[in-house]
Coordinates of C-alpha atoms and ligand atoms in Angstrom, one line a residue:
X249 CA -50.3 49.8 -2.6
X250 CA -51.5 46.2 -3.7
X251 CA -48.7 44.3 -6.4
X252 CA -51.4 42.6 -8.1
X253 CA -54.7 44.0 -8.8
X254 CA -57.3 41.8 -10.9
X255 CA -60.1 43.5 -12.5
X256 CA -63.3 41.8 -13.3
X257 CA -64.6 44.3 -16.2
X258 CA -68.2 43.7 -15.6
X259 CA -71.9 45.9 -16.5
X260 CA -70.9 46.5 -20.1
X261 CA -74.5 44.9 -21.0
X262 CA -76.4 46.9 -18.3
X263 CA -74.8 50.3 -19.3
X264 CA -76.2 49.5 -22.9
X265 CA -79.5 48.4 -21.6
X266 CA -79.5 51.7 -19.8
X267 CA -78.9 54.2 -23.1
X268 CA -81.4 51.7 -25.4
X269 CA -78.0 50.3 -27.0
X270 CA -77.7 46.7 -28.3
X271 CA -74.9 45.3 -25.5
X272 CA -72.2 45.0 -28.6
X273 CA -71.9 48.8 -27.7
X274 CA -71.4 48.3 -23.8
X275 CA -69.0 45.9 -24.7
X276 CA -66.8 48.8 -27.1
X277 CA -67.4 51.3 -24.5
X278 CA -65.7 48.8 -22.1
X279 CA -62.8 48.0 -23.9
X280 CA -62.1 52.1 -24.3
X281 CA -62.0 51.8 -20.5
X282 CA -59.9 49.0 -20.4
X283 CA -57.4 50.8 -22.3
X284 CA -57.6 53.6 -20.5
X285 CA -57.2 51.8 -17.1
X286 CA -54.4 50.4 -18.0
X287 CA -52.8 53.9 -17.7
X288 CA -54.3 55.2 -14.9
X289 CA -53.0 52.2 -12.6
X290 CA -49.6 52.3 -14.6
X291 CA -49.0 56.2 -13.2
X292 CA -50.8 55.0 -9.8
X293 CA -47.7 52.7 -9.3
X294 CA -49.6 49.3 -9.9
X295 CA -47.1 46.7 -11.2
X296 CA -49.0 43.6 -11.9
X297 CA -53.1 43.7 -13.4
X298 CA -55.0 40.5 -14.8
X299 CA -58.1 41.8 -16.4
X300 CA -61.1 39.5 -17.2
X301 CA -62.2 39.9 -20.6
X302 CA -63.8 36.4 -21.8
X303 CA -64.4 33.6 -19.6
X304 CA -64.6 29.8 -20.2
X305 CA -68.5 30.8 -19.8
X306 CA -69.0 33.6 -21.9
X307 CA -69.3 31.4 -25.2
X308 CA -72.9 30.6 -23.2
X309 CA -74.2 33.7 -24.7
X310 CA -75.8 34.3 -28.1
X311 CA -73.8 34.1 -31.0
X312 CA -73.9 37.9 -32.5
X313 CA -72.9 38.9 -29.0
X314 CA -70.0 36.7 -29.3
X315 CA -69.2 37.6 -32.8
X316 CA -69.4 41.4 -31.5
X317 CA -66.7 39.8 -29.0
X318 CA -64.4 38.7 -31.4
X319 CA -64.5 41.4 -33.8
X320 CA -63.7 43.6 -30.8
X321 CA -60.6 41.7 -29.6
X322 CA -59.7 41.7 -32.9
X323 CA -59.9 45.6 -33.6
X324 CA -57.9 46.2 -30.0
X325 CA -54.8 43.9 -31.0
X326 CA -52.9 46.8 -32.4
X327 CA -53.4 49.1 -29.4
X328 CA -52.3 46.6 -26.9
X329 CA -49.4 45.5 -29.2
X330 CA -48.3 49.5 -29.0
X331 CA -48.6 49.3 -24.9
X332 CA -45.9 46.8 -25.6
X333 CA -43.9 50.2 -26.2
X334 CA -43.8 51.2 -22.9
X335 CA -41.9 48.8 -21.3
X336 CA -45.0 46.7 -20.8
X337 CA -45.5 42.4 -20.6
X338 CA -48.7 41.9 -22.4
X339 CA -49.7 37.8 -22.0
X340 CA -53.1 36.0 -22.3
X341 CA -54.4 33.7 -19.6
X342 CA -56.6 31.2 -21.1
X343 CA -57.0 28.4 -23.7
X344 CA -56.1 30.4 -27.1
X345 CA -56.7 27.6 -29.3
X346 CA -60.5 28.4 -29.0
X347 CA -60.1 31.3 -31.4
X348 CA -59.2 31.7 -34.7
X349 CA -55.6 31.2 -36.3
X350 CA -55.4 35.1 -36.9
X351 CA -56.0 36.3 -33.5
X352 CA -54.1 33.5 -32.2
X353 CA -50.9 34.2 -34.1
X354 CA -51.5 37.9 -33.1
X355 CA -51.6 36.7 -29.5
X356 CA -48.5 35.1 -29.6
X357 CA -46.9 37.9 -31.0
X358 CA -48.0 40.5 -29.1
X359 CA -46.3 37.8 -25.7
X360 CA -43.4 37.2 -28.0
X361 CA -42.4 40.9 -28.8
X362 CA -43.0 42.1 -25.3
X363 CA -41.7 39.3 -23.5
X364 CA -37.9 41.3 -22.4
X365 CA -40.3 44.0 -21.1
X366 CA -40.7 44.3 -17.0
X367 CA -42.1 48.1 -16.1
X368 CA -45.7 46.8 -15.9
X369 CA -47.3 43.3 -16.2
X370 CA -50.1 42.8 -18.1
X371 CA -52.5 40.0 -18.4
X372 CA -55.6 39.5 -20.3
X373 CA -57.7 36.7 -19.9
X374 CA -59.1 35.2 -22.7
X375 CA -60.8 31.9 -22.3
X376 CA -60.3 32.2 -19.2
X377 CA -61.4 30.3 -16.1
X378 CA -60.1 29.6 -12.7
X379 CA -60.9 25.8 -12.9
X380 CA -60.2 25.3 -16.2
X381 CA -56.2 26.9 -15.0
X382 CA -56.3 24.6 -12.3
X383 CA -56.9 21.5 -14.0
X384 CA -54.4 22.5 -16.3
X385 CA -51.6 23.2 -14.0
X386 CA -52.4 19.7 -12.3
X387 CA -52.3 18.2 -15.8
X388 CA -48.3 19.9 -16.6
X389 CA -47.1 19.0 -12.8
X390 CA -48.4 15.4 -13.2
X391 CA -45.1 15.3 -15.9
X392 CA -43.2 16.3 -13.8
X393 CA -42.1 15.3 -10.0
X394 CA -45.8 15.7 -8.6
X395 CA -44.9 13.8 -5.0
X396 CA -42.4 16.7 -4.4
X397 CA -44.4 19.7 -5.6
X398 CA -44.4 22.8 -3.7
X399 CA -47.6 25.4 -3.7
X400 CA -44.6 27.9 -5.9
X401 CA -43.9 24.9 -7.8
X402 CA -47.5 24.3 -9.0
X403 CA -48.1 28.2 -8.9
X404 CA -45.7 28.9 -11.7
X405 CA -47.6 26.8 -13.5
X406 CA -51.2 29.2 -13.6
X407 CA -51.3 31.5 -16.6
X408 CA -50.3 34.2 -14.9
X409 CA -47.2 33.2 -13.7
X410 CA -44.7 34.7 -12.5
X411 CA -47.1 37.7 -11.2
X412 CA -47.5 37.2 -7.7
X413 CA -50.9 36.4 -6.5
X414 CA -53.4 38.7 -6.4
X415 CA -53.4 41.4 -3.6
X416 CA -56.9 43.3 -4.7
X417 CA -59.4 41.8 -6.8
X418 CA -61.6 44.6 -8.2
X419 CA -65.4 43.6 -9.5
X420 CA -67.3 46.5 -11.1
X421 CA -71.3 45.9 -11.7
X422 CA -72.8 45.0 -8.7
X423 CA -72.2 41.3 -8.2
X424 CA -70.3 39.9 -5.3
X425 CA -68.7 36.8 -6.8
X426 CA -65.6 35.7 -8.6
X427 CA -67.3 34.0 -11.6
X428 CA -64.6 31.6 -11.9
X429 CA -61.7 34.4 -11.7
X430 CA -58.4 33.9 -10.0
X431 CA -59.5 31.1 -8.1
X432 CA -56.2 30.0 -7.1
X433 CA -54.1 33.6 -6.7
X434 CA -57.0 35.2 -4.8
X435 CA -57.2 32.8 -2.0
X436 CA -56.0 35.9 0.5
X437 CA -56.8 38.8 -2.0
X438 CA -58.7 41.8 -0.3
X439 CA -62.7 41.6 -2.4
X440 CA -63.8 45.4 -3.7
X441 CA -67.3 45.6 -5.3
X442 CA -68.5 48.2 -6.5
X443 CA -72.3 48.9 -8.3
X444 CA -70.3 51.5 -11.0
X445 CA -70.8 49.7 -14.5
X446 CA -67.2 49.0 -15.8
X447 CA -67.8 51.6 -18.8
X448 CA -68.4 54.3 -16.4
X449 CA -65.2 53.1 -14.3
X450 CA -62.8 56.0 -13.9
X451 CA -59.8 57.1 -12.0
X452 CA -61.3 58.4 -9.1
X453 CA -63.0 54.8 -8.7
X454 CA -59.8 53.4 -9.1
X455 CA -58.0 55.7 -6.4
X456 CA -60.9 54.7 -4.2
X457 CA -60.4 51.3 -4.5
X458 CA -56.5 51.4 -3.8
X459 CA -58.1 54.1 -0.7
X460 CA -60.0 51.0 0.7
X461 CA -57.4 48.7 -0.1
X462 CA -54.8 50.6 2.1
X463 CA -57.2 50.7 5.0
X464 CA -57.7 46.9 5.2
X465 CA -55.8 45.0 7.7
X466 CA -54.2 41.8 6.1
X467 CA -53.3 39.2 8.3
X468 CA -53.0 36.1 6.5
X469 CA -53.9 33.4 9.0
X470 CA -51.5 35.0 11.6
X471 CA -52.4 38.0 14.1
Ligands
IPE514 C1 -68.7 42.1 -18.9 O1 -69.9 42.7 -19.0 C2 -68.0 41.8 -20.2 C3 -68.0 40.4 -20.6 C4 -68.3 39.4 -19.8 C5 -67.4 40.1 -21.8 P1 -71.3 41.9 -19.2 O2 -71.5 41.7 -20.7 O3 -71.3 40.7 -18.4 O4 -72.3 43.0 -18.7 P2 -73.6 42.7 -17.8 O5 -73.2 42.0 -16.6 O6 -74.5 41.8 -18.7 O7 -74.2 44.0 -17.5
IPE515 C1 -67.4 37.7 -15.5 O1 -68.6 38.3 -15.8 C2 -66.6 37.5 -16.8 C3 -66.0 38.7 -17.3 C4 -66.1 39.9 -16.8 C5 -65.2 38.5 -18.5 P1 -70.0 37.6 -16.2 O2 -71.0 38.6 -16.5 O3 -69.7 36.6 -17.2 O4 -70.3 36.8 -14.8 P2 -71.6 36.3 -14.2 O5 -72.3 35.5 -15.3 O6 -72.5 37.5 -13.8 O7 -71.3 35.5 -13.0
MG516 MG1 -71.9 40.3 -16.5

């Protein structure tokens, strides 16, 4: 069983495109699977996710559909505040000053309140990029003693510290690339792609994953 599974949510557009939707309803189809997931890898035994919600790129795309975004995030704040219930850590990777002061101090509240909690681990990312985490973590080590710095030292610095780094990155949609995603934590992670659209990701596609995932041999450099 991998510790930390990322998930790059991806196909909410296509799956719209598909049914003669605008992709603003992809995207809310997603996040009903995203809320779902959640569970099904909680009762699977999963310990640590990171889920890709919005990257540092996504603000590329037309306004309404970023607007859609937003109002989306927005209207999910109070379900992922109540997964906070269940002995959950909910924090955001990613540069929250980008959004408004609402959803910001919602953010932080949602971190604050679950904070004590350690059943599962739970990050979003929000504004998030791999490079853009990077640079940042260079940027807080550099005040500190940067001559001496270990790979744990600089590692505790990423957003999603202190999950481990990633085991099993997860990329629904069809495309075989990270898009900026973990760059750092997936450097030995195990790559599943798979064509199913993330709104039509279920539970069975998520026990198939872990399936291939036990399957693979990891040998991290050695034999
Ligand atoms: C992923 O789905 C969700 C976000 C990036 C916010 P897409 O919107 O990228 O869906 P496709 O790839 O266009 O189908
Ligand atoms: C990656 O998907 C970002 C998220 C899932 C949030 P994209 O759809 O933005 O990635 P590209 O553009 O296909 O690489
Ligand atoms: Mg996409």
């Amino acid at each position: 069983m991998p510790a930390h599974v990322g998930i790059i949510m991806d196909g909410n557009g296509r799956w719209a495109k598909k049914r003669g939707l605008p992709r603003s309803a992809g995207h809310s189809a997603g996040a009903k699977v995203f809320r779902r997931s959640v569970e099904d890898f909680r009762a699977l035994g999963v310990k640590y996710l990171t889920y890709y919600a919005f990257s540092t790129e996504n603000w590329k795309r037309p306004a309404d559909e970023v607007d859609a975004l937003m109002r989306l995030l927005q209207s999910y704040l109070d379900d992922i505040r109540k997964m906070a219930q269940k002995n959950t850590r909910i924090f955001f990777a990613g540069d929250k000053s980008a959004f408004s002061d609402n959803i910001i101090d919602r953010l932080e509240e949602i971190e604050r309140v679950s904070e004590n909690n350690d059943g599962l681990y739970l990050c979003i990312g929000l504004n998030y990029g791999g490079r853009a985490e990077i640079l940042r973590a260079a940027k807080r080590l550099s005040a500190g003693d940067i001559q001496n710095a270990t790979e744990d030292d600089f590692e505790r610095l990423l957003y999603t510290s202190p999950m481990p780094s990633a085991d099993l990155i997860i990329r629904t949609g069809g495309e075989q690339r990270l898009s900026n995603f973990l760059i750092w934590q997936s450097a030995y992670a195990e790559l599943y792609f798979t064509d199913v659209l993330w709104p039509d990701f279920e539970k069975k596609d998520i026990i198939a994953a872990l399936d291939w995932f036990a399957g693979r041999q990891r040998r991290f450099g050695g034999v």
